[in-house]
Amino acid sequence: MSKGLFITFEGGEGAGKTTQIRAVTEWLNGKGVEVVPTREPGGTPEAEKLRDLLVRRDGGNWTAEAEVLLFFAARHMHITDVIKPALQEGKVVICDRFTDSTRAYQAYGHGQELEFINKVNDLVLQDFKPDITFILDLPAKDGLARSERRQSEIGSDDSDSEDRFEKLDVTFHEKLRQGFLEIARREPERCVIIDALQTPSSITKEIKVLIDKKMGGNNG
Ligand SMILES: Nc1ncnc2c1ncn2[C@@H]1O[C@H](COP(=O)(O)OP(=O)(O)OP(=O)(O)O)[C@@H](O)[C@H]1O
Ligand SMILES: [Mg+2]
């Protein structure tokens, strides 16, 4: 059976995930590769309903554990209904955030037990994980500045205007950043840290080389 490639993009707010996913999708489509761009939480109708609960301020007062379970309920639907079927058809799935964001925000950011998240992850995903994860790394203040600029560009009438986690707290975002770096240190064979202070096109160039290498490796 043909097997596609599962790519995830991670990093704090404003790191450039969405920008890079657009560029990489366009590049792959240009080469005739079928791409399924998607995002978390969300990616299926059911998971998008859970996204609404998770990202809006009036979504409910969940305990930390319940919140993690909601993320994984959404993730389970997403993997089952979208990600695995696409991979089985040999497509490239590119996901904007995945389990590493749950680890970074809930554990490194909010102090929820990392072990709890990892156990739930193992239970729900078993040995399923991204083939490659790009962690877009930049200082918290730079990411937040970009994020603010974008918010003012898009106005309030966009799905991106949903209430975000701790939008403006630099200390929190610095914890996230250290969390993502620690995650990369723990799984160096999966995670690549990208200097997100580079220009968008330099970043895309770096990512293309790594994807080409992965695809070559998978096909050969
Ligand atoms: N390498 C870059 N250099 C400078 N600005 C950038 C770069 N990449 C993206 N931007 C700009 O920064 C803003 C945020 O980018 P983008 O939406 O891609 O980030 P994101 O990681 O998806 O953020 P979020 O987590 O909030 O969805 C946008 O206005 C985008 O044009
Ligand atoms: Mg984005």
Short mmCIF file of C-alpha atoms and ligand atoms in Angstrom, two decimals:
data_model
loop_
_atom_site.label_atom_id
_atom_site.label_comp_id
_atom_site.label_asym_id
_atom_site.label_seq_id
_atom_site.Cartn_x
_atom_site.Cartn_y
_atom_site.Cartn_z
CA MET A 1 0.00 0.00 0.00
CA SER A 2 1.26 3.49 -0.81
CA LYS A 3 1.97 5.66 2.14
CA GLY A 4 1.83 9.42 2.19
CA LEU A 5 3.71 11.83 4.36
CA PHE A 6 2.42 13.39 7.56
CA ILE A 7 3.94 16.80 8.24
CA THR A 8 3.13 19.04 11.20
CA PHE A 9 3.98 22.68 11.84
CA GLU A 10 4.41 23.90 15.39
CA GLY A 11 5.41 27.06 17.20
CA GLY A 12 3.86 29.91 19.12
CA GLU A 13 1.44 32.53 17.88
CA GLY A 14 2.72 34.46 14.89
CA ALA A 15 5.64 32.11 14.24
CA GLY A 16 4.59 31.77 10.59
CA LYS A 17 2.98 28.32 10.54
CA THR A 18 0.04 29.26 8.34
CA THR A 19 2.27 31.29 6.00
CA GLN A 20 4.64 28.34 5.51
CA ILE A 21 1.86 25.79 5.10
CA ARG A 22 0.42 27.88 2.27
CA ALA A 23 3.81 28.15 0.54
CA VAL A 24 4.68 24.48 0.92
CA THR A 25 1.23 23.36 -0.25
CA GLU A 26 1.53 25.51 -3.36
CA TRP A 27 5.01 24.17 -4.08
CA LEU A 28 3.95 20.53 -3.68
CA ASN A 29 0.79 21.03 -5.75
CA GLY A 30 3.02 22.53 -8.45
CA LYS A 31 4.97 19.27 -8.48
CA GLY A 32 1.74 17.33 -8.89
CA VAL A 33 1.70 16.10 -5.29
CA GLU A 34 -1.72 15.95 -3.66
CA VAL A 35 -1.76 17.82 -0.36
CA VAL A 36 -4.33 17.90 2.40
CA PRO A 37 -3.74 21.04 4.47
CA THR A 38 -5.53 20.88 7.80
CA ARG A 39 -5.37 22.24 11.34
CA GLU A 40 -5.82 21.44 15.00
CA PRO A 41 -7.86 21.60 17.01
CA GLY A 42 -10.30 20.90 14.20
CA GLY A 43 -10.05 19.47 10.71
CA THR A 44 -13.42 17.63 10.79
CA PRO A 45 -16.92 18.95 11.53
CA GLU A 46 -16.97 17.26 14.95
CA ALA A 47 -13.46 18.37 15.85
CA GLU A 48 -14.27 21.94 14.76
CA LYS A 49 -17.16 21.88 17.27
CA LEU A 50 -14.67 20.95 19.97
CA ARG A 51 -12.36 23.72 18.69
CA ASP A 52 -15.14 26.20 19.39
CA LEU A 53 -15.32 24.98 22.98
CA LEU A 54 -11.56 25.10 23.39
CA VAL A 55 -10.65 28.44 21.86
CA ARG A 56 -13.57 30.67 22.85
CA ARG A 57 -13.66 32.39 26.18
CA ASP A 58 -17.24 31.27 26.85
CA GLY A 59 -16.51 27.66 25.84
CA GLY A 60 -16.79 26.38 29.40
CA ASN A 61 -14.75 26.06 32.54
CA TRP A 62 -13.04 22.70 31.98
CA THR A 63 -10.62 21.11 34.36
CA ALA A 64 -7.10 20.84 32.97
CA GLU A 65 -7.51 17.09 32.45
CA ALA A 66 -10.91 17.44 30.76
CA GLU A 67 -9.41 20.04 28.46
CA VAL A 68 -6.61 17.68 27.43
CA LEU A 69 -9.19 14.94 26.80
CA LEU A 70 -11.21 17.29 24.59
CA PHE A 71 -8.10 18.02 22.54
CA PHE A 72 -7.54 14.30 22.10
CA ALA A 73 -11.21 13.62 21.33
CA ALA A 74 -10.90 16.14 18.49
CA ARG A 75 -7.55 14.66 17.46
CA HIS A 76 -8.99 11.14 17.36
CA MET A 77 -11.78 12.22 14.99
CA HIS A 78 -9.28 14.12 12.85
CA ILE A 79 -6.86 11.20 12.57
CA THR A 80 -9.59 8.64 11.90
CA ASP A 81 -11.70 10.60 9.45
CA VAL A 82 -9.13 12.74 7.63
CA ILE A 83 -5.46 12.14 8.29
CA LYS A 84 -5.12 8.35 8.05
CA PRO A 85 -7.42 7.96 5.01
CA ALA A 86 -5.45 10.65 3.14
CA LEU A 87 -2.11 9.05 4.03
CA GLN A 88 -3.40 5.68 2.86
CA GLU A 89 -4.16 7.28 -0.50
CA GLY A 90 -0.54 8.42 -0.66
CA LYS A 91 -1.29 12.09 -0.03
CA VAL A 92 0.79 14.55 1.92
CA VAL A 93 -1.07 15.77 5.01
CA ILE A 94 0.14 19.07 6.44
CA CYS A 95 -1.29 19.93 9.82
CA ASP A 96 -1.17 23.34 11.50
CA ARG A 97 -0.44 22.28 15.11
CA PHE A 98 -0.72 18.77 16.58
CA THR A 99 0.15 16.95 19.84
CA ASP A 100 3.25 19.09 20.40
CA SER A 101 1.00 22.14 20.81
CA THR A 102 -0.98 20.29 23.49
CA ARG A 103 2.30 19.48 25.22
CA ALA A 104 3.64 23.03 24.87
CA TYR A 105 0.47 24.93 25.89
CA GLN A 106 -1.08 22.61 28.45
CA ALA A 107 2.09 21.22 30.06
CA TYR A 108 4.96 23.66 29.53
CA GLY A 109 2.66 26.72 29.45
CA HIS A 110 -0.02 25.90 32.02
CA GLY A 111 1.82 23.39 34.20
CA GLN A 112 -0.43 20.42 33.44
CA GLU A 113 1.38 17.11 33.95
CA LEU A 114 3.29 16.22 30.77
CA GLU A 115 3.07 12.55 31.70
CA PHE A 116 -0.75 12.70 31.60
CA ILE A 117 -0.67 14.15 28.09
CA ASN A 118 1.89 11.62 26.90
CA LYS A 119 -0.12 8.72 28.35
CA VAL A 120 -3.34 9.90 26.67
CA ASN A 121 -1.39 10.44 23.47
CA ASP A 122 -0.06 6.86 23.57
CA LEU A 123 -3.51 5.49 24.32
CA VAL A 124 -5.28 7.41 21.56
CA LEU A 125 -2.59 7.51 18.87
CA GLN A 126 -0.67 4.34 19.75
CA ASP A 127 2.44 4.55 17.59
CA PHE A 128 0.99 7.03 15.09
CA LYS A 129 2.97 10.28 14.86
CA PRO A 130 4.08 12.85 12.30
CA ASP A 131 6.84 11.82 9.89
CA ILE A 132 8.37 15.24 10.30
CA THR A 133 7.58 18.24 12.51
CA PHE A 134 8.81 21.75 11.78
CA ILE A 135 9.09 23.84 14.90
CA LEU A 136 9.15 27.49 13.94
CA ASP A 137 11.20 29.12 16.65
CA LEU A 138 11.41 32.80 17.51
CA PRO A 139 11.48 34.99 20.62
CA ALA A 140 8.04 35.43 22.21
CA LYS A 141 7.98 39.19 21.71
CA ASP A 142 8.56 38.85 17.94
CA GLY A 143 5.83 36.24 17.52
CA LEU A 144 3.36 38.31 19.52
CA ALA A 145 4.18 41.44 17.52
CA ARG A 146 3.51 39.57 14.27
CA SER A 147 0.33 38.08 15.67
CA GLU A 148 -0.96 41.50 16.70
CA ARG A 149 -0.15 42.97 13.32
CA ARG A 150 -2.05 40.18 11.61
CA GLN A 151 -5.07 40.57 13.89
CA SER A 152 -5.33 44.21 12.87
CA GLU A 153 -4.98 43.20 9.19
CA ILE A 154 -7.85 40.69 9.22
CA GLY A 155 -10.35 42.59 11.36
CA SER A 156 -12.94 40.78 13.45
CA ASP A 157 -14.90 38.92 10.80
CA ASP A 158 -12.59 35.93 10.33
CA SER A 159 -12.30 32.53 11.99
CA ASP A 160 -8.80 33.61 13.02
CA SER A 161 -10.35 36.25 15.25
CA GLU A 162 -11.52 33.61 17.72
CA ASP A 163 -10.29 34.14 21.25
CA ARG A 164 -6.77 32.88 21.40
CA PHE A 165 -4.89 31.44 24.30
CA GLU A 166 -3.18 34.12 26.37
CA LYS A 167 -2.64 36.41 23.41
CA LEU A 168 -0.34 39.01 24.87
CA ASP A 169 1.50 37.39 27.74
CA VAL A 170 5.22 37.37 26.87
CA THR A 171 6.20 35.26 29.90
CA PHE A 172 3.69 32.58 28.94
CA HIS A 173 4.92 32.57 25.34
CA GLU A 174 8.52 32.30 26.45
CA LYS A 175 7.52 29.16 28.40
CA LEU A 176 5.87 27.82 25.25
CA ARG A 177 9.01 28.49 23.28
CA GLN A 178 11.18 26.61 25.78
CA GLY A 179 8.60 23.80 25.73
CA PHE A 180 8.78 23.42 21.97
CA LEU A 181 12.60 23.42 22.12
CA GLU A 182 12.53 20.74 24.82
CA ILE A 183 10.13 18.63 22.74
CA ALA A 184 12.55 18.89 19.81
CA ARG A 185 15.45 17.85 22.04
CA ARG A 186 13.49 14.78 23.14
CA GLU A 187 12.60 13.67 19.60
CA PRO A 188 15.39 14.87 17.32
CA GLU A 189 14.64 12.27 14.64
CA ARG A 190 11.14 13.73 14.12
CA CYS A 191 11.51 17.43 14.96
CA VAL A 192 13.41 20.11 13.09
CA ILE A 193 13.87 23.53 14.67
CA ILE A 194 13.62 26.32 12.12
CA ASP A 195 14.82 29.86 12.80
CA ALA A 196 11.56 31.71 12.21
CA LEU A 197 13.23 35.13 12.23
CA GLN A 198 14.38 34.49 8.68
CA THR A 199 12.37 35.84 5.75
CA PRO A 200 9.36 33.73 4.77
CA SER A 201 11.07 32.67 1.54
CA SER A 202 14.30 31.56 3.28
CA ILE A 203 12.24 29.49 5.68
CA THR A 204 10.29 27.91 2.82
CA LYS A 205 13.56 27.11 1.05
CA GLU A 206 14.94 25.34 4.12
CA ILE A 207 11.72 23.37 4.58
CA LYS A 208 11.56 22.32 0.90
CA VAL A 209 15.01 20.71 1.14
CA LEU A 210 13.95 18.71 4.19
CA ILE A 211 10.65 17.59 2.65
CA ASP A 212 12.40 16.59 -0.58
CA LYS A 213 14.79 14.50 1.47
CA LYS A 214 11.92 12.84 3.37
CA MET A 215 9.97 12.13 0.20
CA GLY A 216 13.04 10.72 -1.51
CA GLY A 217 13.63 8.54 1.52
CA ASN A 218 10.01 7.34 1.55
CA ASN A 219 9.86 6.54 -2.12
CA GLY A 220 13.21 4.84 -2.41
N1 LIG B 1 9.19 34.91 8.29
C1 LIG B 1 8.38 35.96 8.53
N2 LIG B 1 8.89 37.19 8.69
C2 LIG B 1 8.09 38.24 8.95
N3 LIG B 1 6.74 38.18 9.04
C3 LIG B 1 6.17 36.97 8.88
C4 LIG B 1 6.95 35.80 8.62
N4 LIG B 1 6.12 34.74 8.50
C5 LIG B 1 4.88 35.23 8.70
N5 LIG B 1 4.90 36.56 8.92
C6 LIG B 1 3.74 37.44 9.19
O1 LIG B 1 3.44 37.28 10.58
C7 LIG B 1 2.03 37.17 10.78
C8 LIG B 1 1.71 35.81 11.41
O2 LIG B 1 2.03 34.77 10.46
P1 LIG B 1 1.19 33.41 10.44
O3 LIG B 1 -0.26 33.73 10.46
O4 LIG B 1 1.71 32.59 9.31
O5 LIG B 1 1.64 32.79 11.83
P2 LIG B 1 1.02 31.55 12.60
O6 LIG B 1 2.19 30.79 13.19
O7 LIG B 1 0.10 30.81 11.74
O8 LIG B 1 0.24 32.27 13.79
P3 LIG B 1 -1.02 31.71 14.67
O9 LIG B 1 -0.47 30.70 15.62
O10 LIG B 1 -1.49 32.92 15.39
O11 LIG B 1 -2.01 31.14 13.70
C9 LIG B 1 1.39 37.39 9.41
O12 LIG B 1 1.04 38.75 9.29
C10 LIG B 1 2.49 37.01 8.43
O13 LIG B 1 2.38 37.70 7.21
MG MG B 2 -1.93 30.32 11.90
#
